Tab-separated table of C-alpha atoms in Angstrom:
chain	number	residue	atom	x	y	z
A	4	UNK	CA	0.000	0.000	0.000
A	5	UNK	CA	1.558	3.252	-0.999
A	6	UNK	CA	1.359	6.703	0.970
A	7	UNK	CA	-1.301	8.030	-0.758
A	8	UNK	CA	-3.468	4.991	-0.219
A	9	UNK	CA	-3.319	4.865	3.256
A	10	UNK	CA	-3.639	8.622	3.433
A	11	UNK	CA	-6.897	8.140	1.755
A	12	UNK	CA	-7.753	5.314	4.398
A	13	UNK	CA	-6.802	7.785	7.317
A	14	UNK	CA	-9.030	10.581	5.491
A	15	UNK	CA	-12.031	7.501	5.401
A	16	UNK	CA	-12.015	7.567	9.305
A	17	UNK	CA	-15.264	10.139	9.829
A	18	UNK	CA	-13.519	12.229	12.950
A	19	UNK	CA	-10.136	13.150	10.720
A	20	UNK	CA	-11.737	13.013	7.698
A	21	UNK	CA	-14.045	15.789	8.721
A	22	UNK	CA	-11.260	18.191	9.830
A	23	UNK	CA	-8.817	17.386	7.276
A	24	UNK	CA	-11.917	18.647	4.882
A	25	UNK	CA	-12.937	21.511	7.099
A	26	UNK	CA	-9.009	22.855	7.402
A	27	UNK	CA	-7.507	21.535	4.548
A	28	UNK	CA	-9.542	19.657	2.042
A	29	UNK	CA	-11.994	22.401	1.208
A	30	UNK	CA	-8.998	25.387	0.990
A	31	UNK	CA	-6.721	23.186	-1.073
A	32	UNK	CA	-9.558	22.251	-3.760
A	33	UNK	CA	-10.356	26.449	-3.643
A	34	UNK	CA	-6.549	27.207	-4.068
A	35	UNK	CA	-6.451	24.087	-7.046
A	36	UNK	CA	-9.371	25.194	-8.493
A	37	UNK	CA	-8.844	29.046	-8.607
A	38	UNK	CA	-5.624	28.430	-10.494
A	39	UNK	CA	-7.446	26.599	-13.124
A	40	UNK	CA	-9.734	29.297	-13.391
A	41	UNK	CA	-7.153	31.582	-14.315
A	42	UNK	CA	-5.674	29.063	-16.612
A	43	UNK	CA	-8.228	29.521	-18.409
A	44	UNK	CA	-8.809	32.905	-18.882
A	45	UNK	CA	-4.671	33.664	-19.923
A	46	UNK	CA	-4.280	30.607	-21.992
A	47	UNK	CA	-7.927	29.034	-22.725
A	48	UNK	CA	-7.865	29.935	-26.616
A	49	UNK	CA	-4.170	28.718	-26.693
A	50	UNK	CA	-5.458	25.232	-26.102
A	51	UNK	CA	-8.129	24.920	-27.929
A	52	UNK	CA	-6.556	25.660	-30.889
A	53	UNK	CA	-3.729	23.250	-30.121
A	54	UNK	CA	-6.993	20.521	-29.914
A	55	UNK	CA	-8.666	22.029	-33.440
A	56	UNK	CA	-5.329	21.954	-35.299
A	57	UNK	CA	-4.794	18.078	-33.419
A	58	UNK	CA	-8.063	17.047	-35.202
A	59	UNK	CA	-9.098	18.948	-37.963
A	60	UNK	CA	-7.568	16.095	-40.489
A	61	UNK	CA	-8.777	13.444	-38.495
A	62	UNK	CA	-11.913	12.359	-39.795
A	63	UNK	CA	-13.588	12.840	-36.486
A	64	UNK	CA	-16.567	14.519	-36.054
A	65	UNK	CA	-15.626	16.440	-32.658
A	66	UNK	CA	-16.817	20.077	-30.975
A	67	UNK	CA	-16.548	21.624	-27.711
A	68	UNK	CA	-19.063	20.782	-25.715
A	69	UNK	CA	-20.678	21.143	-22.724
A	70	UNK	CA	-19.833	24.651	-20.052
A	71	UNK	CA	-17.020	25.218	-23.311
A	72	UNK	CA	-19.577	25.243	-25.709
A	73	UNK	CA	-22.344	27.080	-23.133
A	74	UNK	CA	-20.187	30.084	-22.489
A	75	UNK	CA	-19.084	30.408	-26.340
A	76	UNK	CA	-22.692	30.632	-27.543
A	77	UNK	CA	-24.057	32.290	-24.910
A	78	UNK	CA	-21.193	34.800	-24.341
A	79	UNK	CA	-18.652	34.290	-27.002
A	80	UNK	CA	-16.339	32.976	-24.024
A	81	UNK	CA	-15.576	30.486	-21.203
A	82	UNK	CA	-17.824	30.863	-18.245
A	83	UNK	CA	-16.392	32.828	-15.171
A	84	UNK	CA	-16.509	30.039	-12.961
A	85	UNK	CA	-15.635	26.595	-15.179
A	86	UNK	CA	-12.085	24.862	-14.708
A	87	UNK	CA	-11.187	23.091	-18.263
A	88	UNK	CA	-12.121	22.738	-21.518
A	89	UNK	CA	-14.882	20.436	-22.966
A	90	UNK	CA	-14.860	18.367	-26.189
A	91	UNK	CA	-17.378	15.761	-27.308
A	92	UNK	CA	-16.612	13.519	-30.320
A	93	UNK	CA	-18.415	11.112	-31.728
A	94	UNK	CA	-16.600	7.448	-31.570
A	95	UNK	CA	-17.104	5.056	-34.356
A	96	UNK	CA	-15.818	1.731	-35.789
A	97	UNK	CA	-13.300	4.371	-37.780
A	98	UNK	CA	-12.750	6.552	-34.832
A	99	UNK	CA	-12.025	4.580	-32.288
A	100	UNK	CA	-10.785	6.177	-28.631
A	101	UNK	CA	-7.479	4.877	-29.505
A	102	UNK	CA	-7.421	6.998	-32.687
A	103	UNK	CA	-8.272	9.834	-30.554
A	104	UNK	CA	-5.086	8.895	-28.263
A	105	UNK	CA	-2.990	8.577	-30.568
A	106	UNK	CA	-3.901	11.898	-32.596
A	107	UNK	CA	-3.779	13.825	-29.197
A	108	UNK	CA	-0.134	11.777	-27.570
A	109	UNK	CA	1.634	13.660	-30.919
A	110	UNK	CA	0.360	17.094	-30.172
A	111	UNK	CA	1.907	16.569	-26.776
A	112	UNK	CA	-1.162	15.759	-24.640
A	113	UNK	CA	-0.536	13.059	-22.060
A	114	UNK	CA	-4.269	10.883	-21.321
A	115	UNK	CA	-4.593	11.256	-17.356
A	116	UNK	CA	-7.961	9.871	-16.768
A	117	UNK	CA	-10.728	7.957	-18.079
A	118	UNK	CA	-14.653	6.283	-17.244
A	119	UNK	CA	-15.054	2.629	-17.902
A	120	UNK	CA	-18.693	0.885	-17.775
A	121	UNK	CA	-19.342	-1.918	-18.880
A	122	UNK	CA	-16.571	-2.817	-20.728
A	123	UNK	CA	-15.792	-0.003	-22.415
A	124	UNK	CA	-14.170	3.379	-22.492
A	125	UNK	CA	-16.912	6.313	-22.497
A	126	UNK	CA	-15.294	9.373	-21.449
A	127	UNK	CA	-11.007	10.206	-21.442
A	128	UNK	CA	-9.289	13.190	-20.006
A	129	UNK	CA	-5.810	14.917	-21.220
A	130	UNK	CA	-3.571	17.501	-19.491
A	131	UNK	CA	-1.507	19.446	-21.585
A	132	UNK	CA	0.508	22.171	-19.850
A	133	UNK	CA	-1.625	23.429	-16.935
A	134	UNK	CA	-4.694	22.562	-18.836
A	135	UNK	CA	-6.982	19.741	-18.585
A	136	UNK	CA	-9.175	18.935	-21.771
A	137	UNK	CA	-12.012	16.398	-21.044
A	138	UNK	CA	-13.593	14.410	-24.022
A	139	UNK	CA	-16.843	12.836	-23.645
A	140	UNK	CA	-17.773	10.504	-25.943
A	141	UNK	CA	-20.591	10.381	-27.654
A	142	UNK	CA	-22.700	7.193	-29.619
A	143	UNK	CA	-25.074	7.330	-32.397
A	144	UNK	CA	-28.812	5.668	-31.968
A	145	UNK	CA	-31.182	5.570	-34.763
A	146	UNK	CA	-32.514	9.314	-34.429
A	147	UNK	CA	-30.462	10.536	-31.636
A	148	UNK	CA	-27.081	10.032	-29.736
A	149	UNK	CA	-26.478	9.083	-26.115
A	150	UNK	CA	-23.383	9.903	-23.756
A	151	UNK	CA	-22.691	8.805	-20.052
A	152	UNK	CA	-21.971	11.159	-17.457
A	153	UNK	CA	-20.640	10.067	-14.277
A	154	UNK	CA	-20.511	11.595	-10.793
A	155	UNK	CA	-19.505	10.492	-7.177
A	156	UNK	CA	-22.667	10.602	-4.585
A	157	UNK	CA	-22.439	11.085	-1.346
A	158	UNK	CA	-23.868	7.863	0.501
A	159	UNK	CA	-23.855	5.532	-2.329
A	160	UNK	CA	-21.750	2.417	-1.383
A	161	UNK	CA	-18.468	1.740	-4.138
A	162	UNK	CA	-16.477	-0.898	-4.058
A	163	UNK	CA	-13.594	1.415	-3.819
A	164	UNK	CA	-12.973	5.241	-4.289
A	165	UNK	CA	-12.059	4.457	-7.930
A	166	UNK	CA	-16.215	3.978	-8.635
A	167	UNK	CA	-18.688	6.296	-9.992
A	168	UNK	CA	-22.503	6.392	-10.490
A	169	UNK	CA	-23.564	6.392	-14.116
A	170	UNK	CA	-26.033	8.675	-16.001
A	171	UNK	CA	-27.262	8.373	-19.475
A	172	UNK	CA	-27.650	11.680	-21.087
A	173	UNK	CA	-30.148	11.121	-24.162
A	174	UNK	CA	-29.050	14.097	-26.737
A	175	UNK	CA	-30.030	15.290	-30.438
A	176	UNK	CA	-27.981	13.816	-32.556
A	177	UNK	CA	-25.150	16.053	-33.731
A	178	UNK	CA	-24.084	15.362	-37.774
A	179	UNK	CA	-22.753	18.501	-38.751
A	180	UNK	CA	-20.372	21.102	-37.191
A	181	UNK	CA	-19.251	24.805	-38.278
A	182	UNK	CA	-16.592	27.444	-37.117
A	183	UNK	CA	-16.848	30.366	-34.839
A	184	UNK	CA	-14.924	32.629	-33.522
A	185	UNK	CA	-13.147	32.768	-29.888
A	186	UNK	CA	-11.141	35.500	-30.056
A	187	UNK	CA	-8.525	35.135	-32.262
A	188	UNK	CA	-9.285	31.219	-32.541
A	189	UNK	CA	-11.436	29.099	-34.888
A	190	UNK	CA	-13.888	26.735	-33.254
A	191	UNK	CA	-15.497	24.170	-33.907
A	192	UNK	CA	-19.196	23.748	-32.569
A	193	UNK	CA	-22.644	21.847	-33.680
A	194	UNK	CA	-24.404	23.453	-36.365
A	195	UNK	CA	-27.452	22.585	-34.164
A	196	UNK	CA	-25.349	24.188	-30.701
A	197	UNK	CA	-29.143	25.852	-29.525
A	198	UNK	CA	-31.105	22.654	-29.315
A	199	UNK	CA	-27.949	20.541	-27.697
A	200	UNK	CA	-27.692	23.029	-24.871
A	201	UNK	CA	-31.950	23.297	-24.500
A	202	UNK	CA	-31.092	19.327	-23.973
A	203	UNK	CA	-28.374	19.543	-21.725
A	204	UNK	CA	-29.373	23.042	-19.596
A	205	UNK	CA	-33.097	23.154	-20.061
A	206	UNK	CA	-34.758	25.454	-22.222
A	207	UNK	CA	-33.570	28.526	-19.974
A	208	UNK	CA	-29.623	28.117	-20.729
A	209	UNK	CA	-29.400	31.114	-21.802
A	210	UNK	CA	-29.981	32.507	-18.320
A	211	UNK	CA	-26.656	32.275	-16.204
A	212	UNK	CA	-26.367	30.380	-13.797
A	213	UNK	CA	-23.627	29.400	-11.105
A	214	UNK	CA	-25.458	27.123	-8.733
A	215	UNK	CA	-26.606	24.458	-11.857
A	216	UNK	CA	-25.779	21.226	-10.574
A	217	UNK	CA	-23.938	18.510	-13.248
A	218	UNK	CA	-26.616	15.967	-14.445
A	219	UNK	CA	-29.626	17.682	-13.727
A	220	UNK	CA	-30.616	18.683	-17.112
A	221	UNK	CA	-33.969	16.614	-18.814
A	222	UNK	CA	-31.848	14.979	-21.208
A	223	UNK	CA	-29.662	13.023	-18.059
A	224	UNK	CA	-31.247	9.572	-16.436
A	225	UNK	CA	-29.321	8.067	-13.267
A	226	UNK	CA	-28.804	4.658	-13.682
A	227	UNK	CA	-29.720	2.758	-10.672
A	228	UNK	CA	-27.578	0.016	-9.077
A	229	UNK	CA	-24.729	1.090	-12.161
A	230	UNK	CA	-21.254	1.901	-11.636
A	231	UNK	CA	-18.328	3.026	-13.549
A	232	UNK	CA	-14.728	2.652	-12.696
A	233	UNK	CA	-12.295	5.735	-12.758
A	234	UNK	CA	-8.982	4.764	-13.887
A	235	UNK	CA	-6.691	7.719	-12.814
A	236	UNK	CA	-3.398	7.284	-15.249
């Protein structure tokens, strides 16, 4: 067992873990996350075009997605209060995740993270620099697509801290991107961006909002008694 297992152990024990989250926990994840935040704002568009030039030959059908794509429809740039970058792309027999891993190892990106459930990979993370760039994947089904979001709740029973709960996320299905603007950068988003975020956000997305809470949208269904594994790399 290595150190950061059993600190994780000691953390599990409800008297320390509660102060370690009231003294330290909770000011190291504001300190972590307040430095992604700014990130963000001084090298945001730096990234994403580093992802768009990484995949523009590729034959994939990708987009930013999700708070990305939110805050560059809504306001023509990332959301005062989101931490990365989103991309969604849609995998296929000919784009395959390890395509996607391959394509995004030569650009420099390093894969630190992704969801397993049932059997296969549905959602991969990559840090490049400071920045972390989270692709969900995304599956066509006769007139729509689906996705899987997944999320740790408080009081579920895991197996072990590596396990998540699984949502489906029933979407519009996406067959056709364009370019706009970010700046000084090209991006690529859904030619149908207005009815994917009405999916995902509920028909009043374009109303700010910094208390929404992931997976509550009327497109996302908790699966019951499901779990995903987290495989940190």
């Amino acid at each position: 067992m290595n150190v950061k297992e059993i600190w994780h152990k000691i953390k599990a024990i409800p008297v320390i873990g509660r102060t370690y989250e009231k003294y330290i926990g909770s000011k190291k994840v504001a300190y972590i996350e307040n430095k992604c935040r700014e990130e963000l704002v001084k090298d945001g568009e730096k990234y994403i075009e580093l992802v768009e030039n990484t995949l523009k030959n590729s034959g994939a059908l990708y987009y930013v997605y999700a708070g990305t794509l939110l805050g560059l429809t809504r306001e023509g740039k990332f959301i005062s209060w989101d931490l990365d970058i989103d991309y969604a792309v849609v995998i296929t027999q000919d784009f395959p995740w390890s395509k996607l891993e391959g394509l995004m190892n030569k650009s420099g990106f390093k894969k630190t993270r992704e969801f397993v459930f049932e059997g296969s990979v549905k959602e991969q993370s990559y840090a490049v620099g400071k920045m972390n760039i989270d692709f969900f994947g995304q599956f066509y089904e006769d007139t729509h697509m689906i996705q899987y979001s997944f999320e740790y709740i408080p009081n579920c029973e895991y197996n072990d801290e590596n396990e998540r709960s699984v949502y489906l996320v029933t979407l519009p299905k996406v067959v056709e991107t364009k370019k706009i603007r970010m700046g000084n950068v090209s991006v690529s988003v859904p030619v149908n961006s207005e009815e994917l975020l009405a999916a995902i956000y509920n028909e009043d997305w374009r109303i700010p909002n910094p208390n929404w809470k992931s997976n509550s949208g009327k497109c996302t269904t908790l699966l019951k008694n499901k779990v995903a594994h987290q495989m940190i790399l």
